[in-house]
């Protein structure tokens, strides 16, 4: 049973940094992809970054420069660092996992999702 538990969301001032965490458990595949997404009410879920079992990361074009995805393999935690926060970064941020390669940022290809963590930037 895969479980993704997210934390780190907060109400913050624009310009500051924030680090979101996603603790994964129950991942039995040796090859898997972890993705970070965000969603604003009324809009589609947007891909931000992915990181695979080998530590290779990929970023959406809109995310390059201010977002950094990383993982702690020992503790099964995936981090998303967001720098220079902007009001338009306000969203619910999600962690997701799927077996196999990462590929495109397509939410429907991910089988497991966290509960989300809210980021509000003012």
CSV table of N, CA, C and O in Angstrom, one decimal:
chain,number,residue,atom,x,y,z
A,1,UNK,N,0.9,-1.2,0.0
A,1,UNK,CA,0.0,0.0,0.0
A,1,UNK,C,0.9,1.2,0.0
A,1,UNK,O,1.6,1.5,0.9
A,2,UNK,N,0.8,2.0,-1.1
A,2,UNK,CA,1.7,3.2,-1.2
A,2,UNK,C,1.0,4.3,-0.5
A,2,UNK,O,-0.2,4.6,-0.6
A,3,UNK,N,1.8,5.1,0.3
A,3,UNK,CA,1.3,6.2,0.9
A,3,UNK,C,2.2,7.4,0.7
A,3,UNK,O,3.5,7.2,0.9
A,4,UNK,N,1.7,8.5,0.4
A,4,UNK,CA,2.5,9.7,0.2
A,4,UNK,C,1.9,10.8,1.2
A,4,UNK,O,0.8,11.2,1.1
A,5,UNK,N,2.8,11.2,2.1
A,5,UNK,CA,2.4,12.2,3.1
A,5,UNK,C,3.1,13.5,2.9
A,5,UNK,O,4.4,13.5,3.0
A,6,UNK,N,2.4,14.6,2.7
A,6,UNK,CA,3.0,15.8,2.3
A,6,UNK,C,3.0,16.8,3.5
A,6,UNK,O,2.1,16.7,4.3
A,7,UNK,N,4.0,17.7,3.5
A,7,UNK,CA,4.0,18.7,4.5
A,7,UNK,C,4.8,19.9,4.0
A,7,UNK,O,5.5,19.8,2.9
A,8,UNK,N,4.8,21.0,4.7
A,8,UNK,CA,5.6,22.1,4.4
A,8,UNK,C,4.9,23.3,3.8
A,8,UNK,O,5.4,24.4,3.7
A,9,UNK,N,3.6,23.1,3.4
A,9,UNK,CA,2.9,24.3,2.9
A,9,UNK,C,2.6,25.3,4.0
A,9,UNK,O,2.5,25.0,5.2
A,10,UNK,N,2.5,26.6,3.5
A,10,UNK,CA,2.4,27.7,4.5
A,10,UNK,C,1.9,28.9,3.8
A,10,UNK,O,1.9,29.0,2.5
A,11,UNK,N,1.6,29.9,4.6
A,11,UNK,CA,1.3,31.2,4.1
A,11,UNK,C,2.6,32.1,4.2
A,11,UNK,O,3.0,32.3,5.4
A,12,UNK,N,3.1,32.5,3.1
A,12,UNK,CA,4.4,33.2,3.2
A,12,UNK,C,4.4,34.5,2.4
A,12,UNK,O,3.5,34.7,1.6
A,13,UNK,N,5.4,35.3,2.6
A,13,UNK,CA,5.6,36.6,1.9
A,13,UNK,C,6.2,36.3,0.6
A,13,UNK,O,7.1,35.4,0.5
A,14,UNK,N,5.9,37.1,-0.4
A,14,UNK,CA,6.5,37.0,-1.7
A,14,UNK,C,8.0,37.3,-1.5
A,14,UNK,O,8.4,38.1,-0.7
A,15,UNK,N,8.8,36.5,-2.3
A,15,UNK,CA,10.3,36.7,-2.3
A,15,UNK,C,11.0,35.7,-1.5
A,15,UNK,O,12.2,35.5,-1.7
A,16,UNK,N,10.3,35.1,-0.6
A,16,UNK,CA,10.9,34.1,0.3
A,16,UNK,C,11.0,32.7,-0.3
A,16,UNK,O,10.4,32.4,-1.3
A,17,UNK,N,11.7,31.8,0.4
A,17,UNK,CA,11.8,30.4,0.0
A,17,UNK,C,10.8,29.5,0.8
A,17,UNK,O,10.3,29.9,1.9
A,18,UNK,N,10.6,28.4,0.3
A,18,UNK,CA,9.8,27.4,1.0
A,18,UNK,C,10.2,26.0,0.5
A,18,UNK,O,10.5,25.8,-0.7
A,19,UNK,N,10.2,25.1,1.4
A,19,UNK,CA,10.5,23.7,1.1
A,19,UNK,C,9.4,22.8,1.4
A,19,UNK,O,9.0,22.7,2.6
A,20,UNK,N,8.9,22.1,0.5
A,20,UNK,CA,7.8,21.1,0.7
A,20,UNK,C,8.4,19.7,0.7
A,20,UNK,O,9.4,19.4,0.0
A,21,UNK,N,7.9,18.9,1.6
A,21,UNK,CA,8.3,17.5,1.8
A,21,UNK,C,7.2,16.5,1.4
A,21,UNK,O,6.1,16.8,1.6
A,22,UNK,N,7.7,15.4,0.9
A,22,UNK,CA,6.7,14.3,0.6
A,22,UNK,C,7.4,13.0,1.1
A,22,UNK,O,8.4,12.6,0.6
A,23,UNK,N,6.8,12.4,2.1
A,23,UNK,CA,7.4,11.1,2.6
A,23,UNK,C,6.6,10.0,2.0
A,23,UNK,O,5.4,9.9,2.1
A,24,UNK,N,7.4,9.1,1.3
A,24,UNK,CA,6.8,8.0,0.6
A,24,UNK,C,7.0,6.7,1.3
A,24,UNK,O,8.1,6.5,1.9
A,25,UNK,N,6.0,5.9,1.4
A,25,UNK,CA,6.1,4.5,2.0
A,25,UNK,C,5.4,3.6,1.1
A,25,UNK,O,4.4,3.9,0.4
A,26,UNK,N,5.8,2.3,1.1
A,26,UNK,CA,5.1,1.3,0.4
A,26,UNK,C,5.5,1.2,-1.1
A,26,UNK,O,4.9,0.4,-1.8
A,27,UNK,N,6.5,1.9,-1.5
A,27,UNK,CA,6.9,1.8,-2.9
A,27,UNK,C,7.8,0.6,-3.1
A,27,UNK,O,8.9,0.5,-2.5
A,28,UNK,N,7.3,-0.4,-3.8
A,28,UNK,CA,8.0,-1.7,-3.9
A,28,UNK,C,8.8,-1.8,-5.2
A,28,UNK,O,9.7,-2.6,-5.3
A,29,UNK,N,8.4,-1.0,-6.2
A,29,UNK,CA,9.2,-1.1,-7.4
A,29,UNK,C,10.5,-0.5,-7.3
A,29,UNK,O,10.7,0.5,-6.7
A,30,UNK,N,11.5,-1.1,-8.0
A,30,UNK,CA,12.9,-0.6,-7.9
A,30,UNK,C,13.0,0.6,-8.8
A,30,UNK,O,13.9,1.4,-8.6
A,31,UNK,N,12.1,0.7,-9.8
A,31,UNK,CA,12.2,1.8,-10.8
A,31,UNK,C,10.9,2.6,-10.7
A,31,UNK,O,9.8,2.1,-11.1
A,32,UNK,N,11.0,3.8,-10.2
A,32,UNK,CA,9.7,4.6,-10.0
A,32,UNK,C,10.0,6.0,-10.3
A,32,UNK,O,11.2,6.5,-10.2
A,33,UNK,N,9.0,6.8,-10.5
A,33,UNK,CA,9.1,8.2,-10.7
A,33,UNK,C,8.3,9.0,-9.6
A,33,UNK,O,7.1,8.6,-9.3
A,34,UNK,N,8.9,10.0,-9.1
A,34,UNK,CA,8.1,10.9,-8.2
A,34,UNK,C,7.9,12.2,-8.9
A,34,UNK,O,8.8,12.8,-9.4
A,35,UNK,N,6.7,12.7,-8.8
A,35,UNK,CA,6.4,13.9,-9.5
A,35,UNK,C,5.8,15.0,-8.5
A,35,UNK,O,5.2,14.6,-7.5
A,36,UNK,N,6.0,16.2,-8.8
A,36,UNK,CA,5.4,17.3,-8.0
A,36,UNK,C,4.5,18.1,-8.9
A,36,UNK,O,5.0,18.5,-10.0
A,37,UNK,N,3.3,18.3,-8.5
A,37,UNK,CA,2.3,19.1,-9.3
A,37,UNK,C,1.7,20.2,-8.4
A,37,UNK,O,1.9,20.2,-7.2
A,38,UNK,N,1.0,21.0,-9.0
A,38,UNK,CA,0.2,22.0,-8.3
A,38,UNK,C,-1.1,22.3,-9.0
A,38,UNK,O,-1.2,22.1,-10.2
A,39,UNK,N,-2.0,22.8,-8.2
A,39,UNK,CA,-3.3,23.1,-8.8
A,39,UNK,C,-4.0,24.2,-8.1
A,39,UNK,O,-4.0,24.4,-6.9
A,40,UNK,N,-4.5,25.1,-9.0
A,40,UNK,CA,-5.3,26.2,-8.5
A,40,UNK,C,-6.8,25.9,-8.8
A,40,UNK,O,-7.1,25.3,-9.9
A,41,UNK,N,-7.7,26.3,-7.9
A,41,UNK,CA,-9.1,26.0,-8.2
A,41,UNK,C,-9.6,26.5,-9.5
A,41,UNK,O,-9.3,27.6,-9.9
A,42,UNK,N,-10.2,25.6,-10.2
A,42,UNK,CA,-10.8,25.9,-11.6
A,42,UNK,C,-9.8,25.7,-12.7
A,42,UNK,O,-10.1,25.9,-13.9
A,43,UNK,N,-8.6,25.3,-12.4
A,43,UNK,CA,-7.6,25.1,-13.4
A,43,UNK,C,-7.1,23.6,-13.3
A,43,UNK,O,-7.2,22.9,-12.3
A,44,UNK,N,-6.5,23.2,-14.4
A,44,UNK,CA,-5.9,21.8,-14.4
A,44,UNK,C,-4.7,21.7,-13.6
A,44,UNK,O,-4.0,22.7,-13.3
A,45,UNK,N,-4.5,20.5,-13.1
A,45,UNK,CA,-3.3,20.2,-12.3
A,45,UNK,C,-2.0,20.4,-13.2
A,45,UNK,O,-2.0,19.8,-14.3
A,46,UNK,N,-1.1,21.1,-12.7
A,46,UNK,CA,0.1,21.5,-13.5
A,46,UNK,C,1.4,20.8,-13.0
A,46,UNK,O,1.6,20.8,-11.8
A,47,UNK,N,2.1,20.2,-13.9
A,47,UNK,CA,3.3,19.5,-13.5
A,47,UNK,C,4.4,20.5,-13.3
A,47,UNK,O,4.5,21.5,-14.0
A,48,UNK,N,5.2,20.3,-12.2
A,48,UNK,CA,6.3,21.1,-11.9
A,48,UNK,C,7.7,20.5,-12.2
A,48,UNK,O,8.5,21.0,-12.9
A,49,UNK,N,7.9,19.3,-11.6
A,49,UNK,CA,9.1,18.6,-11.7
A,49,UNK,C,8.9,17.1,-11.4
A,49,UNK,O,8.0,16.7,-10.7
A,50,UNK,N,9.9,16.3,-11.9
A,50,UNK,CA,9.9,14.9,-11.6
A,50,UNK,C,11.3,14.5,-11.2
A,50,UNK,O,12.3,15.2,-11.6
A,51,UNK,N,11.4,13.4,-10.5
A,51,UNK,CA,12.7,12.8,-10.2
A,51,UNK,C,12.6,11.3,-10.2
A,51,UNK,O,11.6,10.8,-9.6
A,52,UNK,N,13.5,10.6,-10.8
A,52,UNK,CA,13.4,9.2,-11.0
A,52,UNK,C,14.2,8.5,-10.0
A,52,UNK,O,14.9,9.1,-9.1
A,53,UNK,N,14.2,7.2,-10.1
A,53,UNK,CA,15.0,6.3,-9.1
A,53,UNK,C,16.5,6.6,-9.1
A,53,UNK,O,17.1,6.3,-8.1
A,54,UNK,N,17.0,7.1,-10.2
A,54,UNK,CA,18.4,7.3,-10.4
A,54,UNK,C,18.8,8.8,-10.0
A,54,UNK,O,19.9,9.1,-10.0
A,55,UNK,N,17.8,9.5,-9.6
A,55,UNK,CA,18.0,10.9,-9.2
A,55,UNK,C,18.0,11.9,-10.3
A,55,UNK,O,18.3,13.1,-10.1
A,56,UNK,N,17.6,11.4,-11.5
A,56,UNK,CA,17.5,12.4,-12.6
A,56,UNK,C,16.3,13.2,-12.5
A,56,UNK,O,15.2,12.7,-12.3
A,57,UNK,N,16.4,14.5,-12.6
A,57,UNK,CA,15.3,15.4,-12.4
A,57,UNK,C,14.9,16.1,-13.7
A,57,UNK,O,15.8,16.3,-14.6
A,58,UNK,N,13.7,16.4,-13.9
A,58,UNK,CA,13.2,17.1,-15.1
A,58,UNK,C,12.2,18.2,-14.6
A,58,UNK,O,11.5,17.9,-13.7
A,59,UNK,N,12.3,19.3,-15.2
A,59,UNK,CA,11.4,20.4,-14.8
A,59,UNK,C,10.6,20.9,-16.0
A,59,UNK,O,11.0,20.9,-17.1
A,60,UNK,N,9.3,21.3,-15.6
A,60,UNK,CA,8.5,21.9,-16.6
A,60,UNK,C,9.1,23.3,-17.0
A,60,UNK,O,9.8,23.9,-16.2
A,61,UNK,N,8.9,23.7,-18.2
A,61,UNK,CA,9.5,24.9,-18.7
A,61,UNK,C,9.1,26.1,-17.8
A,61,UNK,O,10.0,27.0,-17.5
A,62,UNK,N,7.9,26.1,-17.2
A,62,UNK,CA,7.5,27.2,-16.4
A,62,UNK,C,8.1,27.2,-15.0
A,62,UNK,O,8.0,28.1,-14.3
A,63,UNK,N,8.7,26.0,-14.7
A,63,UNK,CA,9.3,25.9,-13.3
A,63,UNK,C,10.8,26.0,-13.3
A,63,UNK,O,11.4,26.1,-12.2
A,64,UNK,N,11.4,26.1,-14.4
A,64,UNK,CA,12.9,26.1,-14.4
A,64,UNK,C,13.4,27.4,-13.7
A,64,UNK,O,12.9,28.5,-14.1
A,65,UNK,N,14.4,27.3,-12.9
A,65,UNK,CA,15.0,28.4,-12.3
A,65,UNK,C,14.7,28.6,-10.8
A,65,UNK,O,15.5,29.0,-10.0
A,66,UNK,N,13.4,28.4,-10.4
A,66,UNK,CA,13.0,28.7,-9.0
A,66,UNK,C,12.6,27.5,-8.3
A,66,UNK,O,12.5,27.5,-7.0
A,67,UNK,N,12.5,26.4,-8.9
A,67,UNK,CA,12.1,25.1,-8.3
A,67,UNK,C,13.2,24.1,-8.4
A,67,UNK,O,13.9,24.0,-9.4
A,68,UNK,N,13.4,23.4,-7.3
A,68,UNK,CA,14.4,22.4,-7.2
A,68,UNK,C,13.8,21.1,-6.5
A,68,UNK,O,13.4,21.2,-5.4
A,69,UNK,N,13.8,20.0,-7.3
A,69,UNK,CA,13.4,18.8,-6.7
A,69,UNK,C,14.6,17.9,-6.3
A,69,UNK,O,15.6,17.9,-7.0
A,70,UNK,N,14.4,17.3,-5.2
A,70,UNK,CA,15.5,16.4,-4.7
A,70,UNK,C,14.9,15.3,-3.8
A,70,UNK,O,13.8,15.4,-3.5
A,71,UNK,N,15.7,14.4,-3.5
A,71,UNK,CA,15.2,13.3,-2.7
A,71,UNK,C,16.3,12.7,-1.7
A,71,UNK,O,17.5,12.8,-2.0
A,72,UNK,N,15.8,12.3,-0.6
A,72,UNK,CA,16.6,11.6,0.4
A,72,UNK,C,16.2,10.1,0.3
A,72,UNK,O,15.2,9.7,0.8
A,73,UNK,N,17.1,9.3,-0.4
A,73,UNK,CA,16.7,7.9,-0.6
A,73,UNK,C,16.7,7.1,0.7
A,73,UNK,O,15.8,6.2,0.8
A,74,UNK,N,17.5,7.5,1.7
A,74,UNK,CA,17.5,6.8,2.9
A,74,UNK,C,16.2,6.9,3.7
A,74,UNK,O,15.7,6.0,4.3
A,75,UNK,N,15.6,8.1,3.6
A,75,UNK,CA,14.4,8.4,4.4
A,75,UNK,C,13.2,8.4,3.5
A,75,UNK,O,12.1,8.7,4.0
A,76,UNK,N,13.4,8.1,2.2
A,76,UNK,CA,12.2,8.1,1.3
A,76,UNK,C,11.5,9.4,1.3
A,76,UNK,O,10.2,9.4,1.4
A,77,UNK,N,12.2,10.5,1.2
A,77,UNK,CA,11.5,11.8,1.2
A,77,UNK,C,11.9,12.5,-0.1
A,77,UNK,O,13.1,12.5,-0.5
A,78,UNK,N,10.9,13.1,-0.7
A,78,UNK,CA,11.1,14.0,-1.9
A,78,UNK,C,10.9,15.4,-1.5
A,78,UNK,O,9.8,15.7,-0.9
A,79,UNK,N,11.8,16.3,-1.8
A,79,UNK,CA,11.7,17.7,-1.5
A,79,UNK,C,11.4,18.5,-2.7
A,79,UNK,O,11.9,18.2,-3.8
A,80,UNK,N,10.7,19.6,-2.5
A,80,UNK,CA,10.5,20.6,-3.6
A,80,UNK,C,10.8,21.9,-3.0
A,80,UNK,O,10.1,22.4,-2.1
A,81,UNK,N,12.0,22.5,-3.4
A,81,UNK,CA,12.4,23.8,-2.9
A,81,UNK,C,11.9,24.8,-3.9
A,81,UNK,O,12.0,24.7,-5.1
A,82,UNK,N,11.2,25.8,-3.3
A,82,UNK,CA,10.7,26.9,-4.2
A,82,UNK,C,11.4,28.2,-3.7
A,82,UNK,O,11.3,28.6,-2.5
A,83,UNK,N,12.1,28.9,-4.6
A,83,UNK,CA,12.7,30.1,-4.2
A,83,UNK,C,12.0,31.3,-4.9
A,83,UNK,O,11.3,31.2,-5.8
A,84,UNK,N,12.3,32.5,-4.3
A,84,UNK,CA,11.7,33.7,-4.8
A,84,UNK,C,10.2,33.6,-5.1
A,84,UNK,O,9.7,33.8,-6.2
A,85,UNK,N,9.5,33.2,-4.1
A,85,UNK,CA,8.0,32.9,-4.2
A,85,UNK,C,7.3,34.1,-4.8
A,85,UNK,O,7.6,35.3,-4.4
A,86,UNK,N,6.3,33.8,-5.6
A,86,UNK,CA,5.5,34.9,-6.2
A,86,UNK,C,4.0,34.6,-5.8
A,86,UNK,O,3.7,33.4,-5.6
A,87,UNK,N,3.2,35.6,-5.8
A,87,UNK,CA,1.8,35.4,-5.5
A,87,UNK,C,1.1,34.3,-6.5
A,87,UNK,O,0.3,33.6,-6.0
A,88,UNK,N,1.6,34.3,-7.7
A,88,UNK,CA,1.1,33.3,-8.6
A,88,UNK,C,1.5,31.9,-8.3
A,88,UNK,O,1.0,30.9,-9.0
A,89,UNK,N,2.4,31.7,-7.4
A,89,UNK,CA,2.7,30.3,-6.9
A,89,UNK,C,1.7,29.8,-5.9
A,89,UNK,O,1.7,28.6,-5.5
A,90,UNK,N,0.7,30.6,-5.5
A,90,UNK,CA,-0.3,30.2,-4.6
A,90,UNK,C,-1.1,29.0,-5.3
A,90,UNK,O,-1.6,29.2,-6.4
A,91,UNK,N,-1.1,27.9,-4.6
A,91,UNK,CA,-1.8,26.7,-5.1
A,91,UNK,C,-1.7,25.6,-4.1
A,91,UNK,O,-1.0,25.7,-3.1
A,92,UNK,N,-2.5,24.5,-4.4
A,92,UNK,CA,-2.3,23.3,-3.6
A,92,UNK,C,-1.2,22.5,-4.4
A,92,UNK,O,-1.3,22.3,-5.6
A,93,UNK,N,-0.2,22.1,-3.6
A,93,UNK,CA,0.9,21.3,-4.2
A,93,UNK,C,0.8,19.9,-3.8
A,93,UNK,O,0.5,19.5,-2.7
A,94,UNK,N,1.0,19.0,-4.8
A,94,UNK,CA,0.8,17.6,-4.7
A,94,UNK,C,2.1,16.8,-5.0
A,94,UNK,O,2.8,17.2,-5.9
A,95,UNK,N,2.2,15.7,-4.3
A,95,UNK,CA,3.3,14.8,-4.6
A,95,UNK,C,2.6,13.5,-5.2
A,95,UNK,O,1.5,13.2,-4.9
A,96,UNK,N,3.2,12.9,-6.2
A,96,UNK,CA,2.7,11.8,-6.9
A,96,UNK,C,3.8,10.8,-7.2
A,96,UNK,O,4.9,11.1,-7.3
A,97,UNK,N,3.3,9.5,-7.4
A,97,UNK,CA,4.3,8.5,-7.7
A,97,UNK,C,3.7,7.5,-8.7
A,97,UNK,O,2.5,7.3,-8.7
A,98,UNK,N,4.6,6.9,-9.5
A,98,UNK,CA,4.2,5.9,-10.4
A,98,UNK,C,5.4,5.0,-10.7
A,98,UNK,O,6.6,5.4,-10.6
A,99,UNK,N,5.1,3.8,-11.1
A,99,UNK,CA,6.2,2.8,-11.5
A,99,UNK,C,6.7,3.2,-12.9
A,99,UNK,O,6.0,3.7,-13.7
A,100,UNK,N,8.0,3.0,-13.0
A,100,UNK,CA,8.6,3.2,-14.4
A,100,UNK,C,9.2,4.5,-14.5
A,100,UNK,O,9.5,5.2,-13.6
A,101,UNK,N,9.4,4.9,-15.8
A,101,UNK,CA,10.0,6.2,-16.1
A,101,UNK,C,9.1,7.3,-15.9
A,101,UNK,O,7.9,7.2,-15.9
A,102,UNK,N,9.7,8.5,-15.9
A,102,UNK,CA,8.9,9.7,-15.6
A,102,UNK,C,8.1,10.1,-16.9
A,102,UNK,O,6.9,10.3,-16.8
A,103,UNK,N,8.7,10.3,-17.9
A,103,UNK,CA,8.1,10.8,-19.2
A,103,UNK,C,7.5,12.2,-19.0
A,103,UNK,O,8.0,13.0,-18.3
A,104,UNK,N,6.3,12.4,-19.6
A,104,UNK,CA,5.7,13.7,-19.7
A,104,UNK,C,5.0,14.0,-18.3
A,104,UNK,O,4.7,13.1,-17.5
A,105,UNK,N,4.7,15.3,-18.1
A,105,UNK,CA,4.0,15.7,-16.9
A,105,UNK,C,2.5,15.5,-17.1
A,105,UNK,O,1.8,16.4,-17.2
A,106,UNK,N,2.1,14.2,-17.1
A,106,UNK,CA,0.7,13.9,-17.3
A,106,UNK,C,0.1,13.3,-16.0
A,106,UNK,O,0.4,12.2,-15.7
A,107,UNK,N,-0.7,14.1,-15.3
A,107,UNK,CA,-1.2,13.6,-14.0
A,107,UNK,C,-1.9,12.3,-14.1
A,107,UNK,O,-1.8,11.5,-13.2
A,108,UNK,N,-2.6,12.0,-15.2
A,108,UNK,CA,-3.4,10.8,-15.3
A,108,UNK,C,-2.5,9.5,-15.3
A,108,UNK,O,-3.0,8.4,-15.1
A,109,UNK,N,-1.2,9.7,-15.6
A,109,UNK,CA,-0.3,8.5,-15.6
A,109,UNK,C,0.2,8.1,-14.2
A,109,UNK,O,0.9,7.1,-14.0
A,110,UNK,N,0.0,9.0,-13.2
A,110,UNK,CA,0.4,8.7,-11.9
A,110,UNK,C,-0.6,8.0,-11.1
A,110,UNK,O,-1.8,8.3,-11.1
A,111,UNK,N,-0.2,6.9,-10.4
A,111,UNK,CA,-1.2,6.0,-9.7
A,111,UNK,C,-1.4,6.4,-8.2
A,111,UNK,O,-2.4,6.0,-7.7
A,112,UNK,N,-0.4,7.1,-7.7
A,112,UNK,CA,-0.5,7.4,-6.3
A,112,UNK,C,-0.3,8.9,-6.0
A,112,UNK,O,0.6,9.5,-6.6
A,113,UNK,N,-1.2,9.4,-5.1
A,113,UNK,CA,-1.1,10.9,-4.8
A,113,UNK,C,-1.2,11.1,-3.3
A,113,UNK,O,-1.8,10.4,-2.6
A,114,UNK,N,-0.5,12.2,-3.0
A,114,UNK,CA,-0.5,12.7,-1.6
A,114,UNK,C,-1.8,13.5,-1.4
A,114,UNK,O,-2.6,13.8,-2.4
A,115,UNK,N,-2.0,14.0,-0.2
A,115,UNK,CA,-3.2,14.7,0.1
A,115,UNK,C,-3.1,16.2,-0.3
A,115,UNK,O,-4.1,16.9,-0.3
A,116,UNK,N,-1.9,16.6,-0.6
A,116,UNK,CA,-1.7,18.0,-1.0
A,116,UNK,C,-1.4,18.9,0.2
A,116,UNK,O,-1.7,18.6,1.4
A,117,UNK,N,-0.6,19.9,-0.1
A,117,UNK,CA,-0.2,20.9,0.9
A,117,UNK,C,-0.4,22.3,0.3
A,117,UNK,O,0.0,22.5,-0.8
A,118,UNK,N,-1.1,23.2,1.1
A,118,UNK,CA,-1.4,24.5,0.5
A,118,UNK,C,-0.3,25.5,0.7
A,118,UNK,O,0.3,25.6,1.8
A,119,UNK,N,0.0,26.2,-0.4
A,119,UNK,CA,1.0,27.3,-0.4
A,119,UNK,C,0.3,28.5,-0.8
A,119,UNK,O,-0.4,28.6,-1.8
A,120,UNK,N,0.4,29.5,0.1
A,120,UNK,CA,-0.3,30.8,-0.2
A,120,UNK,C,0.8,31.9,-0.1
A,120,UNK,O,1.5,32.0,0.9
A,121,UNK,N,0.9,32.7,-1.1
A,121,UNK,CA,2.0,33.7,-1.2
A,121,UNK,C,1.3,35.1,-1.3
A,121,UNK,O,0.5,35.3,-2.2
A,122,UNK,N,1.7,36.0,-0.5
A,122,UNK,CA,1.1,37.3,-0.5
A,122,UNK,C,2.2,38.4,-0.5
A,122,UNK,O,3.3,38.1,-0.3
